[in-house]
Short mmCIF file of C-alpha atoms in Angstrom, two decimals:
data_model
loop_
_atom_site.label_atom_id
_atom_site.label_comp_id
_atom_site.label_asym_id
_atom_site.label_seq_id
_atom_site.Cartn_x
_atom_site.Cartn_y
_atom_site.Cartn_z
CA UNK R 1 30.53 -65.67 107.90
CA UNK R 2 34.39 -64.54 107.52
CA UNK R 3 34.81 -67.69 105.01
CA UNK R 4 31.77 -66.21 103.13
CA UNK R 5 33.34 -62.53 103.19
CA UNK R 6 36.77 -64.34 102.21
CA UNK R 7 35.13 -66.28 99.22
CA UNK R 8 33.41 -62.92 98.32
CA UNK R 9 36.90 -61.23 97.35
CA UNK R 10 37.40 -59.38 100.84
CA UNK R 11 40.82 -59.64 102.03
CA UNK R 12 41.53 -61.60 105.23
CA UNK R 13 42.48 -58.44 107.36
CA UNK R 14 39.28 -56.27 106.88
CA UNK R 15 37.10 -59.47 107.12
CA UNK R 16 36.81 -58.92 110.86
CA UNK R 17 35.85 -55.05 110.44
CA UNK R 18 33.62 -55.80 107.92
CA UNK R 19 32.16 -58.78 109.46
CA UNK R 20 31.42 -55.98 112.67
CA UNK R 21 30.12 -53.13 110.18
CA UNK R 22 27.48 -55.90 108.74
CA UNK R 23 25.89 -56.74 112.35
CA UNK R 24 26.14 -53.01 113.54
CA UNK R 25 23.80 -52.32 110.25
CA UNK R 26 21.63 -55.16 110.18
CA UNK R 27 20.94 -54.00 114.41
CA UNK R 28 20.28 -50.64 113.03
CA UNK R 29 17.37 -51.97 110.68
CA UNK R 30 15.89 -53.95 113.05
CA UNK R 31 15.22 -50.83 115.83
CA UNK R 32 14.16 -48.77 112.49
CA UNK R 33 11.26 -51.77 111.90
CA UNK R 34 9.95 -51.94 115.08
CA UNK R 35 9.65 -47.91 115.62
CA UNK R 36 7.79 -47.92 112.59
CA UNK R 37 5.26 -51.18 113.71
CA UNK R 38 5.22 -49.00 116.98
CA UNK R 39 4.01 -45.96 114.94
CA UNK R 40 1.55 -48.05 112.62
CA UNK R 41 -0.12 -49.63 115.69
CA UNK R 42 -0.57 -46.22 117.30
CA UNK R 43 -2.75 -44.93 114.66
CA UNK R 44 -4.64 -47.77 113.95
CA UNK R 45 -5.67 -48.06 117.52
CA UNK R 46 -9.76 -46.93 118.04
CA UNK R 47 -10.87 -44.38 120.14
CA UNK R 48 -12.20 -45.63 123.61
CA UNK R 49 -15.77 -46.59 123.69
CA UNK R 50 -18.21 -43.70 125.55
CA UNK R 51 -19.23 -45.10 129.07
CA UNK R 52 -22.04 -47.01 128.73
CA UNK R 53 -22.97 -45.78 132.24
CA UNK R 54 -22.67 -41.90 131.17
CA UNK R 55 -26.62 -40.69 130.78
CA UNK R 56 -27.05 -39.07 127.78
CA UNK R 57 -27.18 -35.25 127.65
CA UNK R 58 -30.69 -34.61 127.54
CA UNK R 59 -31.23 -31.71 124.72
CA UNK R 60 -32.51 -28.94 125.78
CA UNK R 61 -34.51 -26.62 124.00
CA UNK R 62 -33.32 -23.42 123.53
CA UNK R 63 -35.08 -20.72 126.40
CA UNK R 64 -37.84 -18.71 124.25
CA UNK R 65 -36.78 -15.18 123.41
CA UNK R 66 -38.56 -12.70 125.64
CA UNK R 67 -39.17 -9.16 123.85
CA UNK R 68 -39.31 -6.42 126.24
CA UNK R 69 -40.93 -3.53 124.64
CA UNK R 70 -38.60 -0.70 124.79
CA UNK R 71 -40.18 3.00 124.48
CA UNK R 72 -38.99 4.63 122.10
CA UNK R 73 -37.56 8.30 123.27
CA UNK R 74 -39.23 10.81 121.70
CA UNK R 75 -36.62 13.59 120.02
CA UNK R 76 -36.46 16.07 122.36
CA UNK R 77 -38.00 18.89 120.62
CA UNK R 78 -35.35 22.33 119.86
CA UNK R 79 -36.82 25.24 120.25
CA UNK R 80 -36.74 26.93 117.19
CA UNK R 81 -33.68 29.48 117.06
CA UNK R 82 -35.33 33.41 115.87
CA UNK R 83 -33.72 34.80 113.75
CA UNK R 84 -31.68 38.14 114.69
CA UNK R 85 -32.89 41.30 114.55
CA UNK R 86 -31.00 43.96 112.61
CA UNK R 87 -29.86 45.52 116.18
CA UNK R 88 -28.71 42.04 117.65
CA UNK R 89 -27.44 41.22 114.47
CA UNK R 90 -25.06 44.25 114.21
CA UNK R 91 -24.45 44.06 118.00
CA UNK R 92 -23.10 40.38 117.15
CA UNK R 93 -20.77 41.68 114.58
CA UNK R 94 -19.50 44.37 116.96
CA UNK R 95 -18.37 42.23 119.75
CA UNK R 96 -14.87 42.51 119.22
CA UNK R 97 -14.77 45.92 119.12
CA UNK R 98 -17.04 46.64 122.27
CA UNK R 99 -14.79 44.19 124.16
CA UNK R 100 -11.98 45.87 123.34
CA UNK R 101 -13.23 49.49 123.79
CA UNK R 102 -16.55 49.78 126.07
CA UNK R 103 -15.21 46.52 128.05
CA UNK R 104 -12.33 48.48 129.06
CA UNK R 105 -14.05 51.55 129.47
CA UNK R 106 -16.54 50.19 131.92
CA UNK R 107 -13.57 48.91 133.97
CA UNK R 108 -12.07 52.11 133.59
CA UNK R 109 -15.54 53.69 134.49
CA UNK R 110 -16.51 51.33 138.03
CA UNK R 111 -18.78 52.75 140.62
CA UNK R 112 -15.83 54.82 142.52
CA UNK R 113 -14.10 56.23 139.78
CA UNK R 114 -12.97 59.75 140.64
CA UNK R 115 -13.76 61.72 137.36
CA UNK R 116 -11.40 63.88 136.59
CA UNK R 117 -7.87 64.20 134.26
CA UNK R 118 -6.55 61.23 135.44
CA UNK R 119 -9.28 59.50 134.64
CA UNK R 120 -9.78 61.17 130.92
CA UNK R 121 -6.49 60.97 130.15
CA UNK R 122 -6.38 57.00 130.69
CA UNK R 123 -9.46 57.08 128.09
CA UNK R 124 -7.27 58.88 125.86
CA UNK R 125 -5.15 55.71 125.59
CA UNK R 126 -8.46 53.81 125.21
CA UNK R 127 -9.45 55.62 122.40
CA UNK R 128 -6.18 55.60 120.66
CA UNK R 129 -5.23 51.68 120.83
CA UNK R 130 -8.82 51.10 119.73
CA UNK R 131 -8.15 52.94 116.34
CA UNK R 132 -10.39 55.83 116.72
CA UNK R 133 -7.09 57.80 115.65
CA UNK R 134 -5.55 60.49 117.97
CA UNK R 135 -7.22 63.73 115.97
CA UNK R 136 -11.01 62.17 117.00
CA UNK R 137 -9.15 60.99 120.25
CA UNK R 138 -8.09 64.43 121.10
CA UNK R 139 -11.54 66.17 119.75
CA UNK R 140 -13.48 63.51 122.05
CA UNK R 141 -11.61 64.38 125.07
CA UNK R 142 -11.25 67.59 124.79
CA UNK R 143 -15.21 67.94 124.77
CA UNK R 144 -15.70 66.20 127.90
CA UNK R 145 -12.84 68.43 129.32
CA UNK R 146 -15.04 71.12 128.64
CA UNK R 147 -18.06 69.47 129.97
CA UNK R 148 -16.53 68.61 133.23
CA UNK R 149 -15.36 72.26 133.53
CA UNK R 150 -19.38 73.22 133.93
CA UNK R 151 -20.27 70.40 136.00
CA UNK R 152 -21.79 68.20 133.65
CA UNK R 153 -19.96 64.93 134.56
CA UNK R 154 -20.69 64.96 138.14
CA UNK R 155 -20.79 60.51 138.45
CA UNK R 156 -19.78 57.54 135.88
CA UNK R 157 -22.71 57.46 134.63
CA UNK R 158 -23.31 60.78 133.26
CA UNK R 159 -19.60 60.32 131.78
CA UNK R 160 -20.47 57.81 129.95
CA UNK R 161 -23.38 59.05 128.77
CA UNK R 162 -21.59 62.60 127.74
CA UNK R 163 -19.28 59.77 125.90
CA UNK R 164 -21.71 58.20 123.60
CA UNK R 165 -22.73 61.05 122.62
CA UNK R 166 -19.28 62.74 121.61
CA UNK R 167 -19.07 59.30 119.50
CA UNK R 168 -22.33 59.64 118.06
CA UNK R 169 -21.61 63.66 116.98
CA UNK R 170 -18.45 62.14 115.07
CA UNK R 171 -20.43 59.58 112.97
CA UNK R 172 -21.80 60.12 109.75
CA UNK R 173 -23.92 58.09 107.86
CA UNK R 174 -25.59 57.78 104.14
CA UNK R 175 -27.50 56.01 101.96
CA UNK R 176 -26.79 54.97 98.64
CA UNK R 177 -30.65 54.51 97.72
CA UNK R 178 -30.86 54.08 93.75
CA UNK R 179 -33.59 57.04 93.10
CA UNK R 180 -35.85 56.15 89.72
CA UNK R 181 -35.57 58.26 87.11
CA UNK R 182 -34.59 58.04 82.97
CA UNK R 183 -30.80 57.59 83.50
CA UNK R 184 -29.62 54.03 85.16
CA UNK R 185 -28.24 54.94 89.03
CA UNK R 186 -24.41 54.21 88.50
CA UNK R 187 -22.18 53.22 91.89
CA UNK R 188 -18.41 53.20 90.96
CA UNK R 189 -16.64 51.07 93.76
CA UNK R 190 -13.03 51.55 94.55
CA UNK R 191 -10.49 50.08 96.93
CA UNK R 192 -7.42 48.38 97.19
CA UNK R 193 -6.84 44.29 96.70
CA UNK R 194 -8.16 41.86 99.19
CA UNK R 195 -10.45 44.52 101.27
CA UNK R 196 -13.72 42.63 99.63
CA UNK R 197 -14.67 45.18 97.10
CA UNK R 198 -16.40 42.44 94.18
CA UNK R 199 -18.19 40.82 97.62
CA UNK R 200 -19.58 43.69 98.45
CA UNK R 201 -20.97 44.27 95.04
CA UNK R 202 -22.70 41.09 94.74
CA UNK R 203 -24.05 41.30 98.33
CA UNK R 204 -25.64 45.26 96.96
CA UNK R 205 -26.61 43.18 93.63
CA UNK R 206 -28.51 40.81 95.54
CA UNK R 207 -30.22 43.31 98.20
CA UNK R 208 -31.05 45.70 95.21
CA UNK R 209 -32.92 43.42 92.90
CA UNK R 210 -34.75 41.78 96.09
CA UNK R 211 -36.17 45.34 96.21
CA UNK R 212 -37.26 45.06 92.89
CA UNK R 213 -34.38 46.98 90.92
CA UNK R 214 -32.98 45.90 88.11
CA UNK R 215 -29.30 45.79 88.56
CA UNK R 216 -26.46 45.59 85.45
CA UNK R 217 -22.54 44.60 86.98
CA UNK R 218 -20.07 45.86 85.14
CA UNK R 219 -16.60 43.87 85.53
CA UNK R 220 -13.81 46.72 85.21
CA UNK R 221 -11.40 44.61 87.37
CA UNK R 222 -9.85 43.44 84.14
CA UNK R 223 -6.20 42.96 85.96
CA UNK R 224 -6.78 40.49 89.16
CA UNK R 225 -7.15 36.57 87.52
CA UNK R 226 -10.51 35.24 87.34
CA UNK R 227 -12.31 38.71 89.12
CA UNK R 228 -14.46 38.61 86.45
CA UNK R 229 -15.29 34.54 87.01
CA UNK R 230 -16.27 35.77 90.45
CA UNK R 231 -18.42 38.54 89.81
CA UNK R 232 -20.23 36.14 87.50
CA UNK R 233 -21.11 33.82 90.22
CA UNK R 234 -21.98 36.98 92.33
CA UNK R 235 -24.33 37.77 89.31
CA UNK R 236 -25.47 34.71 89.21
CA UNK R 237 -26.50 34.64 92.48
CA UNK R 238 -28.16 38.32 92.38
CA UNK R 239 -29.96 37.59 89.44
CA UNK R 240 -27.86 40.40 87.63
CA UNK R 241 -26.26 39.90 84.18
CA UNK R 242 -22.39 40.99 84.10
CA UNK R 243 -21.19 42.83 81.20
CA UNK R 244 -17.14 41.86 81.01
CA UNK R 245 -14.42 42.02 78.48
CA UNK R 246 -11.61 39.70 78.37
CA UNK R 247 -8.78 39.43 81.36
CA UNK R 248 -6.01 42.10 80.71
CA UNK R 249 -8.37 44.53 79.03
CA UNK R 250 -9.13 48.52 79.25
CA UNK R 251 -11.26 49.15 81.97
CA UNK R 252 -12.31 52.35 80.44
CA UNK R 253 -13.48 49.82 77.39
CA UNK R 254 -15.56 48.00 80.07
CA UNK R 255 -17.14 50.88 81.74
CA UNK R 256 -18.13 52.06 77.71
CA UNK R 257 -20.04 49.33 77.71
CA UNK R 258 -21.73 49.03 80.66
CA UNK R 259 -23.16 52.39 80.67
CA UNK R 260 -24.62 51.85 76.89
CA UNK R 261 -25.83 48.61 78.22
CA UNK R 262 -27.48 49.70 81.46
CA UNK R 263 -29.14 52.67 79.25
CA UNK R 264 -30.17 50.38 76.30
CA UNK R 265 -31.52 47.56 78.84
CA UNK R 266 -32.94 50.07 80.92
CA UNK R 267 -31.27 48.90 84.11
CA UNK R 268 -32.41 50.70 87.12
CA UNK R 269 -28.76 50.22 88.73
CA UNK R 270 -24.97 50.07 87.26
CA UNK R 271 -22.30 49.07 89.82
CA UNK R 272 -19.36 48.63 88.38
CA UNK R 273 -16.02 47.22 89.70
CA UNK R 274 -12.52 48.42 89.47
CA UNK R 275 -8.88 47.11 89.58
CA UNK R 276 -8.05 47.24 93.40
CA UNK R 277 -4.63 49.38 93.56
CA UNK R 278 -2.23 51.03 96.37
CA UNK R 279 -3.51 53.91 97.22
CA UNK R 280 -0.07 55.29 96.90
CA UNK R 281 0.22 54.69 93.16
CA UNK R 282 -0.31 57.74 90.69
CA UNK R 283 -1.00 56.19 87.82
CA UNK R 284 -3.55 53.38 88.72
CA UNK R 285 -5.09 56.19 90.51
CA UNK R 286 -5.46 58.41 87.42
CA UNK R 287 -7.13 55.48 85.56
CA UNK R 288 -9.97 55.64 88.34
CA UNK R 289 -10.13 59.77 87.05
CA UNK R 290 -10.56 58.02 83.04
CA UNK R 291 -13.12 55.77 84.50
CA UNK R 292 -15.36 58.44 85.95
CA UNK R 293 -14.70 60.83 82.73
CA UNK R 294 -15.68 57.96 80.72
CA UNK R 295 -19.27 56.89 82.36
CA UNK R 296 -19.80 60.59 82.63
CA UNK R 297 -19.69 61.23 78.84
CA UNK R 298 -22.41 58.16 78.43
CA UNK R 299 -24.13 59.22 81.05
CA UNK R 300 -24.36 62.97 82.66
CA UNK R 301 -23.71 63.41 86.04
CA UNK R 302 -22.31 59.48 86.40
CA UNK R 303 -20.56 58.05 88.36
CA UNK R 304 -23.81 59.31 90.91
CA UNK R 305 -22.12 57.95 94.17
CA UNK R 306 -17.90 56.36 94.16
CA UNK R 307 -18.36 53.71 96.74
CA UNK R 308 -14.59 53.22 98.24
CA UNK R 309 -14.34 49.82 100.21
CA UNK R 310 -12.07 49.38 103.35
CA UNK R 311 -11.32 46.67 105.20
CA UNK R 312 -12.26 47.24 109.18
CA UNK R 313 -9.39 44.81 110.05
CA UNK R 314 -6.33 47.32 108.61
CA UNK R 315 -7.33 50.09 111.38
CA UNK R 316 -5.75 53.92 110.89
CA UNK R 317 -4.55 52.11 107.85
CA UNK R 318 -7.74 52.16 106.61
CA UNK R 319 -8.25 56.14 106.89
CA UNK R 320 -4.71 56.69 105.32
CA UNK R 321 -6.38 55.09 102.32
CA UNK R 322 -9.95 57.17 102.33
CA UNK R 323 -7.89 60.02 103.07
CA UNK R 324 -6.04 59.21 99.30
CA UNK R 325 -8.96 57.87 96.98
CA UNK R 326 -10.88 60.60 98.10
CA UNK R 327 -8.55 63.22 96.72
CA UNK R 328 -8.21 61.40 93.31
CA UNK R 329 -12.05 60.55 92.54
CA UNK R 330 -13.96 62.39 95.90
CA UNK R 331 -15.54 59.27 97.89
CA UNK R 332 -19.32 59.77 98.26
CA UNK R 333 -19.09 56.72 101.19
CA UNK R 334 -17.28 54.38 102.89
CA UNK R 335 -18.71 50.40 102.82
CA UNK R 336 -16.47 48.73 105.76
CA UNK R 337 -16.13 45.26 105.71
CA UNK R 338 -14.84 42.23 108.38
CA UNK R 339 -16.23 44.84 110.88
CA UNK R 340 -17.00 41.72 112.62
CA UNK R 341 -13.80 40.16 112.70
CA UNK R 342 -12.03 42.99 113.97
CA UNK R 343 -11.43 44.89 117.85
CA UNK R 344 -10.84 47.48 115.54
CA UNK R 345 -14.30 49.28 114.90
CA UNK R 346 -13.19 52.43 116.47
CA UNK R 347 -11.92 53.51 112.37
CA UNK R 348 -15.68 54.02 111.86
CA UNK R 349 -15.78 56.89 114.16
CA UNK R 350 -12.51 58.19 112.85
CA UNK R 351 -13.25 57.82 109.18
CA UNK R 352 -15.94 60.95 110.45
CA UNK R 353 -13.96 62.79 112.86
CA UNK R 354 -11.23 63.16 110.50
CA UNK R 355 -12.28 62.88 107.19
CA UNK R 356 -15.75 63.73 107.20
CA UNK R 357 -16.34 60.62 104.92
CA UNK R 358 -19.72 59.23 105.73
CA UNK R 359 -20.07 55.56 106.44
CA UNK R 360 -23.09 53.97 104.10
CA UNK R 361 -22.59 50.48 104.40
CA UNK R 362 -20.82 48.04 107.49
CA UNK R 363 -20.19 44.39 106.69
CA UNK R 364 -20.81 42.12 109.84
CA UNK R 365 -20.62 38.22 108.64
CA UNK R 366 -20.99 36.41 105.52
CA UNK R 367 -24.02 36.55 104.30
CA UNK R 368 -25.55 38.89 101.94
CA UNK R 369 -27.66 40.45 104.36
CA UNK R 370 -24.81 41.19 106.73
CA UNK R 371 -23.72 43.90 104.42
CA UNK R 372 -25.66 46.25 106.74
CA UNK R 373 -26.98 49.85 105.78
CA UNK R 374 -25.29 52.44 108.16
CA UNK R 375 -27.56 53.59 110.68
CA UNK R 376 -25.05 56.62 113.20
CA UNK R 377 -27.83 55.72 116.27
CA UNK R 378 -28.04 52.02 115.77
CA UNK R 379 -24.22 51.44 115.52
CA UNK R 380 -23.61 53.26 119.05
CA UNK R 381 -26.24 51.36 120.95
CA UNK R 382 -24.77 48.16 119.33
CA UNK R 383 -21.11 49.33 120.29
CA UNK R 384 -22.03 50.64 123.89
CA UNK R 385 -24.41 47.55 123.98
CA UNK R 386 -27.32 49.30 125.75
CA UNK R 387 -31.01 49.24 124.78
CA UNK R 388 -32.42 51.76 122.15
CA UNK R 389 -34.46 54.29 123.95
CA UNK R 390 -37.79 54.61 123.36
#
């Protein structure tokens, strides 16, 4: 092999490391060809037979379904929920405020309560934090001061009796009932923003043409975006067509109109809405005054009732503002509203002790019939929660 190498051209002293290289590769390709035989033989090898012996797996048919018959479960069957009366309905909106007042005073008021200043003056501070204001507070107190000077409050329960009906004196109530006659009934409603004032409107809209009036809204909120859109869908839902003007307008322009249209359609009912504005501005007041000079020129004697629209939830806030409106335009009656989201229904008794303002209308929920006529009676056996007497 090194003569073969040599003849090839190698030189004589690599033949020997060349000669080595040569067997080292030709070793190397014969392991390579029999790992790959190896390999081929593995995979071409068949899979062992089954045992003969093995008994074949018998096939079993599948087990047969068995249908138990369930019962079916009969819906259990609600009772059907009545609906509220007008007495459980206004008791439901007053909860907050008879927690927060009676709830304390019956604590105040347990079975060995000693009656006497100590005891009066801790329902002072009763009466106060529950925003009946401190004039009414001091009126109220000083009454049954004077009552247990002649022996009238000789136990708890003649206290509280002598109690209700210092609250009850203090309350005054009225109706804004639209009377008939040739001239359309025209409610001006005033307030300041956000205390519900075009709400309240629709929910009167809707209650006044269920009683068969015919009711005309007249959109003199011309300042606050989109009031009129919403008094719209308010009319909409009344039934009642809304006489507007375009956003940024002259309300007097609006209430113009209005009256000629509640007179030429022969509307039984005008409410119209104002801008709501601070109570502490002059001049937005003074507009209400052109307002009320204007619908009185169209129509004599209109406005016939200025409804001014507080919001329960404000407190002695509230009566700060009745006590203002009602020396620009004279307030014929209070509507409160979110009286039933409030502890604070003790301004109710306070917008009478003070002002003298009568409450017409109290707003306990949501829906239109939870604007709720004022009833003086009805609101102190909801607030004292104790059954009407017969």
């Amino acid at each position: 092999m090194s003569g073969l190498f040599v003849s090839w051209g190698v030189p004589e002293q690599q033949v020997q490391l060349v000669v080595l290289l040569t067997l080292y590769g030709l070793v190397v390709l014969a392991l390579l060809l029999v790992i790959v035989l190896v390999l081929r033989a593995k995979r071409r090898a068949p899979e062992p037979p089954l045992d003969a012996t093995a008994p074949a797996a018998a096939e079993e048919p599948p087990a047969p379904v068995v249908e138990t018959e369930v019962a079916e479960e009969e819906p259990e069957e609600k009772p059907e929920e009545k609906p509220l009366t007008p007495l459980e309905r206004l008791r439901k909106g007053l909860a907050k405020t008879s927690s927060s007042l009676v709830g304390r005073i019956d604590t105040l008021l347990h079975g060995e309560a000693v009656i006497g200043a100590e005891l009066l003056e801790e329902l002072e501070e009763i009466l106060i934090t529950a925003d009946v204001g401190v004039q009414t507070t001091m009126s109220i107190v000083e009454a049954l001061e004077q009552r247990l000077g002649r022996d009238e409050l000789k136990n708890v329960a003649q206290l509280r009796s002598a109690l209700q009906e210092e609250v009850r004196s203090r309350l005054l109530g009225v109706s804004l009932d639209p009377v008939g006659g040739d001239m359309p009934y025209v409610v001006m409603v005033v307030g300041v923003n956000g205390v519900g004032k075009t709400t309240t409107i629709g929910k009167l809209a809707y209650q006044w043409q269920r009683q068969g009036r015919k009711v005309l809204l007249g959109a003199g909120d011309t300042f606050r975006a989109a009031a009129a859109d919403q008094l719209e869908v308010w009319g909409d839902r009344a039934g009642a067509e809304v006489i507007r003007h375009a956003e940024g307008g002259d309300p007097g322009a609006v209430a113009f109109d209005a009256a000629r249209a509640a007179v030429a359609r022969k509307a039984d009912v005008l409410i119209l809405d104002t801008a709501g504005r601070l109570h502490t501005k002059v001049n937005l007041m003074e507009e209400l005054k052109k307002v009320r000079r204007v619908l009185d020129r169209e129509i004599p004697g209109a406005p016939h009732a200025v409804l001014l629209v507080l919001d329960a939830t404000t407190g002695q806030n509230a009566v700060n503002q009745a006590r203002q409106f009602n020396e620009a335009v004279t307030i014929s009656g209070v509507a409160l509203t979110k009286l039933d989201g409030t502890a604070k229904g003790g301004v109710v008794v306070a917008l009478g002790g003070e002002l003298g303002l009568p409450v017409c209308y109290v707003g306990v929920g949501e829906q239109a019939e939870d604007l709720r006529p004022f009833d003086a009676d009805e609101f102190v056996t909801a607030l004292f929660a104790t059954e009407p007497s017969e």
